[in-house]
Short mmCIF file of C-alpha atoms and ligand atoms in Angstrom, two decimals:
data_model
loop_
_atom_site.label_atom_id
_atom_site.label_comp_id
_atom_site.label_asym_id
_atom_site.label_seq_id
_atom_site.Cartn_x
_atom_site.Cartn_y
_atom_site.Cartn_z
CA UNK A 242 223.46 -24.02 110.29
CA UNK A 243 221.22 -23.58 107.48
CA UNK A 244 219.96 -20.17 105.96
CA UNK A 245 216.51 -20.74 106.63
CA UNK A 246 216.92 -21.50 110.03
CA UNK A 247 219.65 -18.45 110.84
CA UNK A 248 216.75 -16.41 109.62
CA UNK A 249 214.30 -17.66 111.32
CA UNK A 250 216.23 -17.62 114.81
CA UNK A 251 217.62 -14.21 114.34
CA UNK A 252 214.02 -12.58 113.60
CA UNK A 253 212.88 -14.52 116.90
CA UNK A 254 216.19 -13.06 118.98
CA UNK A 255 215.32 -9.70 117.38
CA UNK A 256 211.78 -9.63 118.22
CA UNK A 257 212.34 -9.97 122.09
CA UNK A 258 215.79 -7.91 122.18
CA UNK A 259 213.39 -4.60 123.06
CA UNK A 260 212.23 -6.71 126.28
CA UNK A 261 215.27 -8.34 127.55
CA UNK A 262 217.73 -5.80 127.82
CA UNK A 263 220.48 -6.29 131.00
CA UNK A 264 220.45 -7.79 134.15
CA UNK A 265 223.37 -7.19 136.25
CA UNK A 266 226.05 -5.30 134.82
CA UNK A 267 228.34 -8.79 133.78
CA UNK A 268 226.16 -10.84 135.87
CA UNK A 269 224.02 -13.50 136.05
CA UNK A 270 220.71 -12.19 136.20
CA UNK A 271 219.44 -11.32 132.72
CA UNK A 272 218.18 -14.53 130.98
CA UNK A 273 215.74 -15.23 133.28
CA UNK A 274 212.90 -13.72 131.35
CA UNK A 275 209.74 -15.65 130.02
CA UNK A 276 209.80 -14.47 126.85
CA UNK A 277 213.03 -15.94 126.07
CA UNK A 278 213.29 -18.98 128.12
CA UNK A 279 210.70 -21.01 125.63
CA UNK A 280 213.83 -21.78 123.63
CA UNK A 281 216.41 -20.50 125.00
CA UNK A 282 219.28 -18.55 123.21
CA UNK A 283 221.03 -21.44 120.82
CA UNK A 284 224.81 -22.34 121.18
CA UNK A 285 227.08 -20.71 118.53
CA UNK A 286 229.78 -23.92 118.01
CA UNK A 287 232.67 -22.42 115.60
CA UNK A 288 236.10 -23.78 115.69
CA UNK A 289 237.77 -20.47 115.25
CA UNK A 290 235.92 -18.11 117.99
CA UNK A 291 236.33 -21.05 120.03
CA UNK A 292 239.85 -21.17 119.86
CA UNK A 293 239.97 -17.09 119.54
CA UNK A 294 238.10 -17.23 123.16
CA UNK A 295 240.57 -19.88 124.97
CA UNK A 296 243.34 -17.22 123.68
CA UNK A 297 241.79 -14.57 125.26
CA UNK A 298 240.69 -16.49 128.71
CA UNK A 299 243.09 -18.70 129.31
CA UNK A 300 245.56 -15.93 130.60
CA UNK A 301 242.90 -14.86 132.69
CA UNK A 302 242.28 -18.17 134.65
CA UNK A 303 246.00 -18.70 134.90
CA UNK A 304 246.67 -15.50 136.41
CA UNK A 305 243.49 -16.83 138.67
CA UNK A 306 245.18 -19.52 139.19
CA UNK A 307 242.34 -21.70 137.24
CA UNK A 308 243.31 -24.64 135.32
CA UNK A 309 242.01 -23.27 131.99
CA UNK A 310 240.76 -26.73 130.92
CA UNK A 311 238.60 -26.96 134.07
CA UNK A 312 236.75 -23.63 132.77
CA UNK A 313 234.24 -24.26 129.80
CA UNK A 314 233.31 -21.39 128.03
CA UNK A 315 229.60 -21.04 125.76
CA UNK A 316 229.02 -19.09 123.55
CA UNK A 317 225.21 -17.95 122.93
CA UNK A 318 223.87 -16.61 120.25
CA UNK A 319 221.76 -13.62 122.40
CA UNK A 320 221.76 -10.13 121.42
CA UNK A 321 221.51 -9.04 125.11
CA UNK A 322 224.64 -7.78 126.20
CA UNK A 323 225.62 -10.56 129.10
CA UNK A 324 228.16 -13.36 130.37
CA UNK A 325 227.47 -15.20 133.52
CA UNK A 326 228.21 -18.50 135.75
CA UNK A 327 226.22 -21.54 135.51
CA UNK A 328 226.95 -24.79 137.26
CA UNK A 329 230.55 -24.31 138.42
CA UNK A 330 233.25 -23.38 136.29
CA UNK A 331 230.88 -22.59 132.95
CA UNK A 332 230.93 -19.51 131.47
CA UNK A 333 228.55 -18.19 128.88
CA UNK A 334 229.06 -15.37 126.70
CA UNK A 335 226.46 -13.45 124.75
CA UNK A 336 227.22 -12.41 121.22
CA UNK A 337 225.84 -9.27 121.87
CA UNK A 338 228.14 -8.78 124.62
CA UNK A 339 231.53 -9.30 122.21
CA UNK A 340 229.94 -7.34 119.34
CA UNK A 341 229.63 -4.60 121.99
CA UNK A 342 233.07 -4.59 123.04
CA UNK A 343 235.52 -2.43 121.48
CA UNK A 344 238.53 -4.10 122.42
CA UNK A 345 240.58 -7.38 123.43
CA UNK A 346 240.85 -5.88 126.80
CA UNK A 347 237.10 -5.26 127.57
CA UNK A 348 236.38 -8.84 126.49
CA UNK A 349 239.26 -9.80 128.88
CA UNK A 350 237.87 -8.08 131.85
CA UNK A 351 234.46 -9.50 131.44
CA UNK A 352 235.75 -12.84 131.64
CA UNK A 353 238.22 -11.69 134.56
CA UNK A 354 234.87 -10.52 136.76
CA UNK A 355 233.15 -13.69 135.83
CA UNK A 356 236.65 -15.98 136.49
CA UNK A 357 236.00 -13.55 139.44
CA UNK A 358 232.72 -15.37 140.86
CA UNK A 359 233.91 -18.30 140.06
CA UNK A 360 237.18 -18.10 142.25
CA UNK A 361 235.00 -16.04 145.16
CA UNK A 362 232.69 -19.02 145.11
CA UNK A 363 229.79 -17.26 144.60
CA UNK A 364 227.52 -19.66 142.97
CA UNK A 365 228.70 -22.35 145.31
CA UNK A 366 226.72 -20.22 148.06
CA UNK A 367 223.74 -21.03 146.25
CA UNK A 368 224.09 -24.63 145.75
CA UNK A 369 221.03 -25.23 147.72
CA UNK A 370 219.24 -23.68 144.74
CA UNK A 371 221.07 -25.49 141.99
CA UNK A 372 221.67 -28.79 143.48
CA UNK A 373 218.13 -30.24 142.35
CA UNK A 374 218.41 -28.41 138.70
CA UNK A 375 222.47 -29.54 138.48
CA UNK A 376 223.10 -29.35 134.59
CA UNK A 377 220.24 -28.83 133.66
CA UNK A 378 221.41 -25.35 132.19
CA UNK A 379 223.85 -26.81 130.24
CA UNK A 380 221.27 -29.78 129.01
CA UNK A 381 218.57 -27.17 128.32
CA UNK A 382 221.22 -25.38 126.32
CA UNK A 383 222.42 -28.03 124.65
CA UNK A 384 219.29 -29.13 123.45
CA UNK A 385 218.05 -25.91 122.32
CA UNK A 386 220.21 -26.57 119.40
CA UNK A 387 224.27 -26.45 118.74
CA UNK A 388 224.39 -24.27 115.83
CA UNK A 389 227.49 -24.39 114.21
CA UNK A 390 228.49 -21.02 112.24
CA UNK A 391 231.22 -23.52 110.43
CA UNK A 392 229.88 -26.99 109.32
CA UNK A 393 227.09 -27.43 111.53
CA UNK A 394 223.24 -28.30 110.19
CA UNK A 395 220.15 -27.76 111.47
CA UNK A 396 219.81 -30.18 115.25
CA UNK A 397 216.59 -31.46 115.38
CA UNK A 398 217.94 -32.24 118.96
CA UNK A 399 214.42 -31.97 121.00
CA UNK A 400 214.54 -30.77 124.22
CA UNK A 401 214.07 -31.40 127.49
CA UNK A 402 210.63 -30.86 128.46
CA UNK A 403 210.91 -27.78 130.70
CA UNK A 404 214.37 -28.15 131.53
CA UNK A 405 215.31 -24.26 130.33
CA UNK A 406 212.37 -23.08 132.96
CA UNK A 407 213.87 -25.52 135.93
CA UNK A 408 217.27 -24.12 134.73
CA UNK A 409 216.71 -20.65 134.66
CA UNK A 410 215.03 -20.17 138.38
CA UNK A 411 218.31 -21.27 139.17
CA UNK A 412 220.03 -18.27 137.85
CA UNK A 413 219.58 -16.10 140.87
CA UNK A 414 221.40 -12.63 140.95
CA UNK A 415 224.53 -11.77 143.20
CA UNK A 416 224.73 -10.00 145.96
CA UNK A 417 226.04 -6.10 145.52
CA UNK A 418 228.86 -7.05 147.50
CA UNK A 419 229.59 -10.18 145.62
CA UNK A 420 229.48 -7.90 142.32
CA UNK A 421 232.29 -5.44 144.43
CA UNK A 422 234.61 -8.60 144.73
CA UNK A 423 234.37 -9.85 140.92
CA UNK A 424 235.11 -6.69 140.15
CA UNK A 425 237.83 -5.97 142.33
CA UNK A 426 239.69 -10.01 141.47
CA UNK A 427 238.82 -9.45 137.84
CA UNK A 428 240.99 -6.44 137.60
CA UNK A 429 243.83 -7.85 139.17
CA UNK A 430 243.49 -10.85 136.47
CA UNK A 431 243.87 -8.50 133.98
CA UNK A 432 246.85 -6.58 135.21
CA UNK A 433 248.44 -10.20 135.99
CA UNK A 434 247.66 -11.52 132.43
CA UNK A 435 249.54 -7.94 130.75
CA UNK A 436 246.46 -6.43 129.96
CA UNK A 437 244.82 -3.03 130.72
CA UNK A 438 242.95 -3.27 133.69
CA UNK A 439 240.77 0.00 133.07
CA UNK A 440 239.25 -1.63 130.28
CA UNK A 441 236.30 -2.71 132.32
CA UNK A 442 235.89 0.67 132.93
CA UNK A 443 234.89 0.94 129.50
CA UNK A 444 232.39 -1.84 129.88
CA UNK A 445 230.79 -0.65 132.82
CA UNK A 446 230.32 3.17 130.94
CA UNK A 447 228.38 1.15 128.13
CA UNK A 448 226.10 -1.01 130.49
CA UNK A 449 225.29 2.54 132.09
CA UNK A 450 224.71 4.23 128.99
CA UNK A 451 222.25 1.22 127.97
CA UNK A 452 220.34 1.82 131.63
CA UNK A 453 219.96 5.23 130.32
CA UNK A 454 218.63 4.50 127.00
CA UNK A 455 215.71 1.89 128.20
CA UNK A 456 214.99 2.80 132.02
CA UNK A 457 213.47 0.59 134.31
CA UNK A 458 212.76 -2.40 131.99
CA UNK A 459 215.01 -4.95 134.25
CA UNK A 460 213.57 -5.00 138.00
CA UNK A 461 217.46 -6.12 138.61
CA UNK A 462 218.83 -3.20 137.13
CA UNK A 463 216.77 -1.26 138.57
CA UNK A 464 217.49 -2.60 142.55
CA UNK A 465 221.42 -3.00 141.73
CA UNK A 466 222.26 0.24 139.71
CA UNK A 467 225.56 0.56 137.72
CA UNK A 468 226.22 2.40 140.98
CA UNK A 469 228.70 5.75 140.76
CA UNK A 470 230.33 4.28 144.21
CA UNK A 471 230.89 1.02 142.25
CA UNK A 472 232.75 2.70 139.82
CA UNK A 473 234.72 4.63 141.89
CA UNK A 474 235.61 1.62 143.92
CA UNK A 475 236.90 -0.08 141.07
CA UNK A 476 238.85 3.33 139.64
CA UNK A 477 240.41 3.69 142.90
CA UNK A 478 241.67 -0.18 142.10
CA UNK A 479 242.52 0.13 138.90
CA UNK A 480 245.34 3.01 139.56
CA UNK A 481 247.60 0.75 141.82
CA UNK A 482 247.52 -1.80 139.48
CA UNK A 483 250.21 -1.57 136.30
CA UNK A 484 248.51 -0.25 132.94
CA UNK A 485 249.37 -3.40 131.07
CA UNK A 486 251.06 -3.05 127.38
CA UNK A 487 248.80 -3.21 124.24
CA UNK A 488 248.00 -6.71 123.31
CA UNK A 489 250.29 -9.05 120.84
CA UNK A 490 250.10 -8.54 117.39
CA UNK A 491 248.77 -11.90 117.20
CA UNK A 492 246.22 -11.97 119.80
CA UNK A 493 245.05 -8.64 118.52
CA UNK A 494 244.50 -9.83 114.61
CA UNK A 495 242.29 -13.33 116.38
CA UNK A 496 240.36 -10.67 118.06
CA UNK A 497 239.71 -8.52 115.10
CA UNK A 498 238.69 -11.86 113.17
CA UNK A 499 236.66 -12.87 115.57
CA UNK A 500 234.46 -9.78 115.79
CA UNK A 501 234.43 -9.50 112.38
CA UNK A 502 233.12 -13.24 111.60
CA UNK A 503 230.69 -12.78 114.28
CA UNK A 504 229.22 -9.22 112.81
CA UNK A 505 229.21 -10.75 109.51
CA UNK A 506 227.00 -13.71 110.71
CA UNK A 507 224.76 -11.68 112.44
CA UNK A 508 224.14 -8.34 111.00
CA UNK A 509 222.23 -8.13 108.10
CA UNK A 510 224.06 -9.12 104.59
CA UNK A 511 223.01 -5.51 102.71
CA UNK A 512 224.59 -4.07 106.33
CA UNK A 513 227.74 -5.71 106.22
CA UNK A 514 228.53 -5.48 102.52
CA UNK A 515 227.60 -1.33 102.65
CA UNK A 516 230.22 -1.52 105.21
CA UNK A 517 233.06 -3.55 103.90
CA UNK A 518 233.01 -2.26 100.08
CA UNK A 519 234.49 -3.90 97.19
CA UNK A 520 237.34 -1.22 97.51
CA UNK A 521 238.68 -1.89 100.13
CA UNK A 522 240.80 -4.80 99.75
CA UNK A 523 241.82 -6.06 103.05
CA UNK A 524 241.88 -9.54 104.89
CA UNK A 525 238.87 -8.30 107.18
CA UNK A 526 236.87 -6.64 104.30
CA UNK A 527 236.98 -9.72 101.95
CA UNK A 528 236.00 -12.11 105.64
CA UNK A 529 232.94 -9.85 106.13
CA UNK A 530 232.10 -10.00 102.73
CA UNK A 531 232.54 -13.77 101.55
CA UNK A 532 230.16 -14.67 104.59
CA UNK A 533 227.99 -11.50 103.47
CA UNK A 534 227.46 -13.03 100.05
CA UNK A 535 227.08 -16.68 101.83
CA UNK A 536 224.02 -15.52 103.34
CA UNK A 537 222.24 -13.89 100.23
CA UNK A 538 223.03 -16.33 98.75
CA UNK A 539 225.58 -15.72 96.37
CA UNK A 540 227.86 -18.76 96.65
CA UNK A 541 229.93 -17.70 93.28
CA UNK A 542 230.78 -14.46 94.90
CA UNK A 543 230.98 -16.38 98.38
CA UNK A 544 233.70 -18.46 96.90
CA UNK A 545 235.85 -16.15 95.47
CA UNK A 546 236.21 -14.05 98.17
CA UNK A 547 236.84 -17.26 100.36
CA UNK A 548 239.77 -18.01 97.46
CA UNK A 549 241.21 -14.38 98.16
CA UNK A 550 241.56 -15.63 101.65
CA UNK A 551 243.28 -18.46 101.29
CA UNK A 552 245.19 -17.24 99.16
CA UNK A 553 246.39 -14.48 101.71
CA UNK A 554 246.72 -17.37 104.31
CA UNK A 555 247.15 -20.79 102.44
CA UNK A 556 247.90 -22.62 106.13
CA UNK A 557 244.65 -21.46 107.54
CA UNK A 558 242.78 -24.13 108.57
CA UNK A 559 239.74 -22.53 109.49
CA UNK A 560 239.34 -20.22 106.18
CA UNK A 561 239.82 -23.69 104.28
CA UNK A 562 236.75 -25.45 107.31
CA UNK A 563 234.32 -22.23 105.93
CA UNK A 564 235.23 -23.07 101.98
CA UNK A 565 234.65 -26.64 103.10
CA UNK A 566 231.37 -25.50 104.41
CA UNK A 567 230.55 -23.31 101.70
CA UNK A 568 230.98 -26.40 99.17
CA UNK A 569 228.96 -28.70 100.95
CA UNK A 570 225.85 -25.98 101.31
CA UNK A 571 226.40 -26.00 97.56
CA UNK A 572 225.68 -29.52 97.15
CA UNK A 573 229.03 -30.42 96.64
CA UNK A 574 230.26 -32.79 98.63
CA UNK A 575 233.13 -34.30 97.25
CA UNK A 576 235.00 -30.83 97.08
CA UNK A 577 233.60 -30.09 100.38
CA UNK A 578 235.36 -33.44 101.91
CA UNK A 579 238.72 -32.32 99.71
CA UNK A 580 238.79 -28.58 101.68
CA UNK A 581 237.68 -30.27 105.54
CA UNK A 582 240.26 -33.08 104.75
CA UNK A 583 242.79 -30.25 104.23
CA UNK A 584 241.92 -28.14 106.96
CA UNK A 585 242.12 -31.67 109.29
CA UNK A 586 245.48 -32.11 108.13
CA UNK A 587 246.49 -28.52 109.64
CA UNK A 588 244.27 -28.76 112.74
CA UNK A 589 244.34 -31.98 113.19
CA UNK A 590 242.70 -32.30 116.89
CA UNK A 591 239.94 -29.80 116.04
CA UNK A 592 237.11 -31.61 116.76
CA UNK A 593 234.75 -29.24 114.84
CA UNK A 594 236.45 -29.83 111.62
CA UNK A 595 236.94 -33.21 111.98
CA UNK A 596 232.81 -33.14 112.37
CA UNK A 597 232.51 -31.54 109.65
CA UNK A 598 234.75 -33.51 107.50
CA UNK A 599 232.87 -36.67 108.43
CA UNK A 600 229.50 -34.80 107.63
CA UNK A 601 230.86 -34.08 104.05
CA UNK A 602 231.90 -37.59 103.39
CA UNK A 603 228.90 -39.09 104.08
CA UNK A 604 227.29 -36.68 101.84
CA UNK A 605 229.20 -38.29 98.84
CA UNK A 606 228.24 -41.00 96.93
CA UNK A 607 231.68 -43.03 97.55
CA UNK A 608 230.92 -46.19 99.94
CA UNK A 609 234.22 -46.41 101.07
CA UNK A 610 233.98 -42.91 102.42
CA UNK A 611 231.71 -44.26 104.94
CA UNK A 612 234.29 -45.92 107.28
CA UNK A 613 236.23 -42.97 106.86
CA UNK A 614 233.52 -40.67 108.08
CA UNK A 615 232.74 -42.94 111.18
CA UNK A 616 236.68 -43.32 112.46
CA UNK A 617 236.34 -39.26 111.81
CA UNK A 618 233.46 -39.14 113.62
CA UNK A 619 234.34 -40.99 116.44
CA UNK A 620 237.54 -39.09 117.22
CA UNK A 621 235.63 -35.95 117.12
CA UNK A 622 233.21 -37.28 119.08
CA UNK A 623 236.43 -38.13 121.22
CA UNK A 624 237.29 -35.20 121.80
CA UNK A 625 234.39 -32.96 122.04
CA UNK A 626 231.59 -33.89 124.22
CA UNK A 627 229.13 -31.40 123.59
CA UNK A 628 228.46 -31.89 119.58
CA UNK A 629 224.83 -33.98 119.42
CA UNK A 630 225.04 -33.57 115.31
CA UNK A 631 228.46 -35.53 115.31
CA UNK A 632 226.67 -37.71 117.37
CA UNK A 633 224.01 -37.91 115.10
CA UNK A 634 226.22 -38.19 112.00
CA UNK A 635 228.04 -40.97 113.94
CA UNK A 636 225.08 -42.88 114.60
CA UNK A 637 224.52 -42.58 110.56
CA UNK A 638 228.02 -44.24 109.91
CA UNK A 639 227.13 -46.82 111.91
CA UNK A 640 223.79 -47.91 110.59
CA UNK A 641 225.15 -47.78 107.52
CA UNK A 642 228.24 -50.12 108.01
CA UNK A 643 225.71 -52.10 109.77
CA UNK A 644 227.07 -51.56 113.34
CA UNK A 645 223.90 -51.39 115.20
CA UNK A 646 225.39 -51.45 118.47
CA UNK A 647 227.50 -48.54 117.91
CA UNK A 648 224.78 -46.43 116.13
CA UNK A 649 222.36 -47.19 119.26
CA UNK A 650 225.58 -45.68 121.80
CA UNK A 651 225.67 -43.17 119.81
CA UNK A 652 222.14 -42.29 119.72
CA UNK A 653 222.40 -42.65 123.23
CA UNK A 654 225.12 -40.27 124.03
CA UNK A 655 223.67 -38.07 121.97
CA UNK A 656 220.25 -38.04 124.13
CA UNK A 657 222.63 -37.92 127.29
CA UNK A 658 223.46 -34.37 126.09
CA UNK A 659 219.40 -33.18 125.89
CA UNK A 660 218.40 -34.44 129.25
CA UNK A 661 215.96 -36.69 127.91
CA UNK A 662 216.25 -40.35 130.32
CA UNK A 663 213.82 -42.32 128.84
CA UNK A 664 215.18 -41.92 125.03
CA UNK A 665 218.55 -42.61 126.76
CA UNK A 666 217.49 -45.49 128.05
CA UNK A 667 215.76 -47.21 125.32
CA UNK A 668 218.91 -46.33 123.26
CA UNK A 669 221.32 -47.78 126.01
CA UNK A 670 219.53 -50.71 126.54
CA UNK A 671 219.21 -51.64 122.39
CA UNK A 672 223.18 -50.96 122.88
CA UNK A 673 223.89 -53.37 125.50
CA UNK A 674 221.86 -56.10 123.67
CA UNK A 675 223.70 -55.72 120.67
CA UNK A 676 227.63 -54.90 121.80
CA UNK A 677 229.82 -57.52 122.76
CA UNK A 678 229.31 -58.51 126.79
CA UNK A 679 232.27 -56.66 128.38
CA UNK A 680 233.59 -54.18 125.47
CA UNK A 681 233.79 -50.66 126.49
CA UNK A 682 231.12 -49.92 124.69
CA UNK A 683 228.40 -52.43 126.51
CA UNK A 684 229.99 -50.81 129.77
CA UNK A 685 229.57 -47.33 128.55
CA UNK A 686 226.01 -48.11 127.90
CA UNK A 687 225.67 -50.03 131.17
CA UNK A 688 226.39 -46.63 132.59
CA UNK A 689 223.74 -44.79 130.85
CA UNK A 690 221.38 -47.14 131.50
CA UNK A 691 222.31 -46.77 135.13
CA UNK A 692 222.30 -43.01 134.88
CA UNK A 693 219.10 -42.92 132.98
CA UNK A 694 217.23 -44.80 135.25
CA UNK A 695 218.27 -42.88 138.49
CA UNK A 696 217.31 -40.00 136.70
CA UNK A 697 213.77 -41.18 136.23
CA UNK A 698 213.30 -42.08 139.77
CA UNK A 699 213.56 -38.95 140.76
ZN1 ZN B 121 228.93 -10.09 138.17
#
C-alpha cells in the first residue's frame, strides 16, 4: 500500500473510532454501524502476520477438532477492538483487537470463543438471514481494497454497489446464552492447545474497562453487558481446567513480531520512533523503527535498519519481502526483484511474495522478465484466491505477452472476487472467445459466465 493512501485511510478509521466503539464483548455485533459501512474496514494482506496468525489458531481448531485449512482467518484493518464469524468458518480479526492484547494467550482465547461459535453452530441458526446475502461479506470486503502492509499497491478494485450494507444486516448479534457457550468451548480450546485458559479473563477485564470509559454508545453493549455472572461463569470454568505452560520460545518471538510490525504500521511514525530509540539496539527496536522511517519517508534510514535485520536473520524471508518492498517504493525495481526473488527462494509457496516478486519484475525494464512475472503470477494466483492486485498484475503479463485470453480470465477472476456479475461476465465471455475450445481455461470461464449470469437473474 502506498503512503498516501495509508494516510488517508487511517485519518478516515480515526475519525469514526469515537463512534464505533464495541459490540459484543468478542462478538459479532460491532461493525454494523453506518458510519463505517460506506467502505468498510480494508483487508490487511501481509505474509508474515498471516503466517504468525495460522501459528497461533491452528492449535486452537485442532484442539476443536477443526480442520485448520477449512477456517479462513481476515485480518481488518479497524481500530475497534473486535473478531467475529461471517459466512461459516471465516474469522475476522480487528487490528485494534491484537494491538490491545497483551499476550499470545489473550489472542488465543479470542479465537478459541470465536472457533467457539463456529463449532456451536451459531451462525448456522441464522442462515435464514444470510442465505440471500451468502458472501457477500467476504465480496464487500474484498472489494473494499486488499491492502498489503508487504508488497501490495493501491486496488482500485471498485466495489460492489451496496454489497457492505446487504452484508452487514446480516451480522446479527448472539444470543446471551450463545455468548455463555463460546465462552465456555473456547476455554477448553485453550487448555487443550497448552495454553492459559484465564487469559480471556484478561480480555473480558479490558472490554469492561472500555464500557466504562464510553457508556452507552453501543445499544448492544448496552442490552448484553460484560455481565459479572458471565465472568464468574467462566472463572468457575477456568479453575478445573489445567493452567497451561508459557508459550514456546518460538511462538512467543512471532507474536512479539507481529505486534510490533502491526504498531509500527499503524501508530504514528514520531510515536513509534520516541518509543523504540536509537539506543536501544534490539531485533524489535530496529523492526519498529525501519518501518517508522518507511513511513516518513526516510528510505536511507529505512534501509539500513532493514540491513541490521537481515543481518541478525539472513534466512528470513519476510525481512528480505519488506527490503524487497522498500526497493521497489524507491523506484527501484531491479533490486527490488533481486530481494523478492530471494525471499521466494526461502518461502517458496508464499503466495504473497511470489505477488510481489512478479509486481517488481514487471516494474523493470527487462522484456524477458515479463514471462517470468506471469508464471510467478500465476502460481500465486494458484495458491491464493483472495489477491485481486495479483490478479490484476497477471492480467498485465498477459496483455503484454499478447495472451489476450488469459489477461481477460484474469480480469475476470479478479471481478469474481468484488461481486460485480456484469464486469465478470463481459470479461468471461471475451475469455471464452479467445481461449482454445476445451482448455481449462475456456471451461473456467464457461463457469463464470454461468455463475455471472445466475447471479444477475436474481
Ligand atoms: Zn461471541
Amino acid at each position: 500500500m502506498r503512503r498516501g493512501a495509508m494516510e488517508a485511510l487511517l485519518t478516515g478509521v480515526f475519525r469514526t473510532a469515537a463512534a464505533l466503539l464495541i459490540g459484543c464483548a468478542l462478538g459479532l455485533a460491532a461493525p454494523a454501524r453506518p458510519a463505517a459501512a460506506a467502505n468498510g474496514p480494508p483487508l490487511i494482506r501481509d505474509a508474515e502476520i498471516e503466517a504468525t496468525l495460522r501459528r497461533v489458531a491452528d492449535p486452537i481448531f485442532r484442539a476443536a477438532n477443526v480442520t485448520p485449512s477449512t477456517v479462513d482467518l481476515y485480518l481488518l484493518q479497524d481500530p475497534e477492538m473486535n473478531a467475529f464469524v461471517a459466512d461459516g468458518q471465516n474469522i475476522f480479526i480487528n487490528t485494534g483487537m491484537i494491538t490491545r492484547l497483551d499476550t499470545i494467550d489473550e489472542l488465543r482465547g479470542v479465537i478459541a470463543h470465536e472457533t467457539g461459535h463456529i463449532v456451536g453452530g451459531h451462525l448456522a441458526r441464522r442462515a435464514q438471514a444470510t442465505s440471500g446475502g451468502r458472501n457477500m461479506v467476504l465480496l464487500g470486503l474484498l472489494g473494499a481494497a486488499a491492502v498489503g502492509i508487504a508488497g501490495a499497491p493501491d486496488a482500485s478494485v471498485a466495489i460492489a454497489a451496496g454489497s457492505q450494507q446487504v452484508a452487514r444486516r446480516n451480522l446479527l448479534a448472539y444470543s446471551r446464552g450463545e455468548e455463555a457457550a463460546a465462552d465456555q468451548m473456547g476455554v477448553r480450546y485453550v487448555a487443550t492447545a497448552g495454553g492459559d485458559p484465564g487469559a480471556i479473563l484478561d480480555v473480558l477485564r479490558i472490554f469492561r474497562g472500555q464500557e466504562a470509559m464510553m457508556p452507552g454508545i453501543d445499544p448492544y453493549a448496552q442490552s448484553h453487558p460484560m455481565s459479572v455472572e458471565r465472568m464468574a461463569m467462566l472463572e468457575d470454568r477456568i479453575a478445573k481446567l489445567p493452567k497451561g505452560g508459557p508459550p514456546s520460545a518460538e511462538d512467543a518471538y512471532w507474536y512479539g513480531r507481529m505486534v510490533t510490525k502491526l504498531d509500527a504500521f499503524l501508530d504514528r511514525p514520531a510515536k513509534t520512533l520516541r518509543e523504540h530509540p536509537v539506543s536501544d539496539q534490539s531485533e524489535m527496536a530496529a523492526l519498529a523503527r525501519s518501518i517508522a522511517y518507511y513511513r516518513l519517508p526516510d528510505m536511507a534510514r529505512a534501509g539500513a535498519q532493514m540491513d541490521a535485520l537481515i543481518a541478525m536473520r539472513p534466512e528470513d524471508p519476510y525481512y528480505i519481502e519488506l527490503k524487497g518492498q522498500f526497493l521497489l517504493e524507491s523506484g527501484k525495481a531491479e533490486a527490488a526483484a533481486a530481494s523478492y526473488g530471494r525471499a521466494a527462494e526461502l518461502a517458496p509457496d508464499e503466495p504473497l511474495i511470489l505477488a510481489g516478486l512478479g509486481r517488481a519484475l514487471l516494474n523493470t525494464d527487462d522484456p524477458d522478465a515479463t514471462a517470468r512475472a506471469r508464471d510467478v503470477l500465476a502460481r500465486a494466483t494458484r495458491l491464493d484466491r483472495r489477491n485481486p492486485d495479483a490478479l490484476r498484475d497477471l492480467a498485465l503479463a498477459e496483455a503484454r505477452l499478447g495472451h489476450e485470453g488469459a489477461a481477460a480470465l484474469a480480469t475476470a477472476e479478479r471481478f469474481t472476487m468484488t461481486g460485480d456479475a456484469r464486469d465478470v461476465l463481459r470479461n468471461a465471455t471475451r475469455a471464452a472467445d479467445l481461449l482454445p475450445v476445451g482448455s481449462p481455461g475456456w471451461r473456467r470461464a464457461q463457469d463464470m459466465i454461468t455463475m455471472a449470469r445466475r447471479a444477475l437473474k436474481q
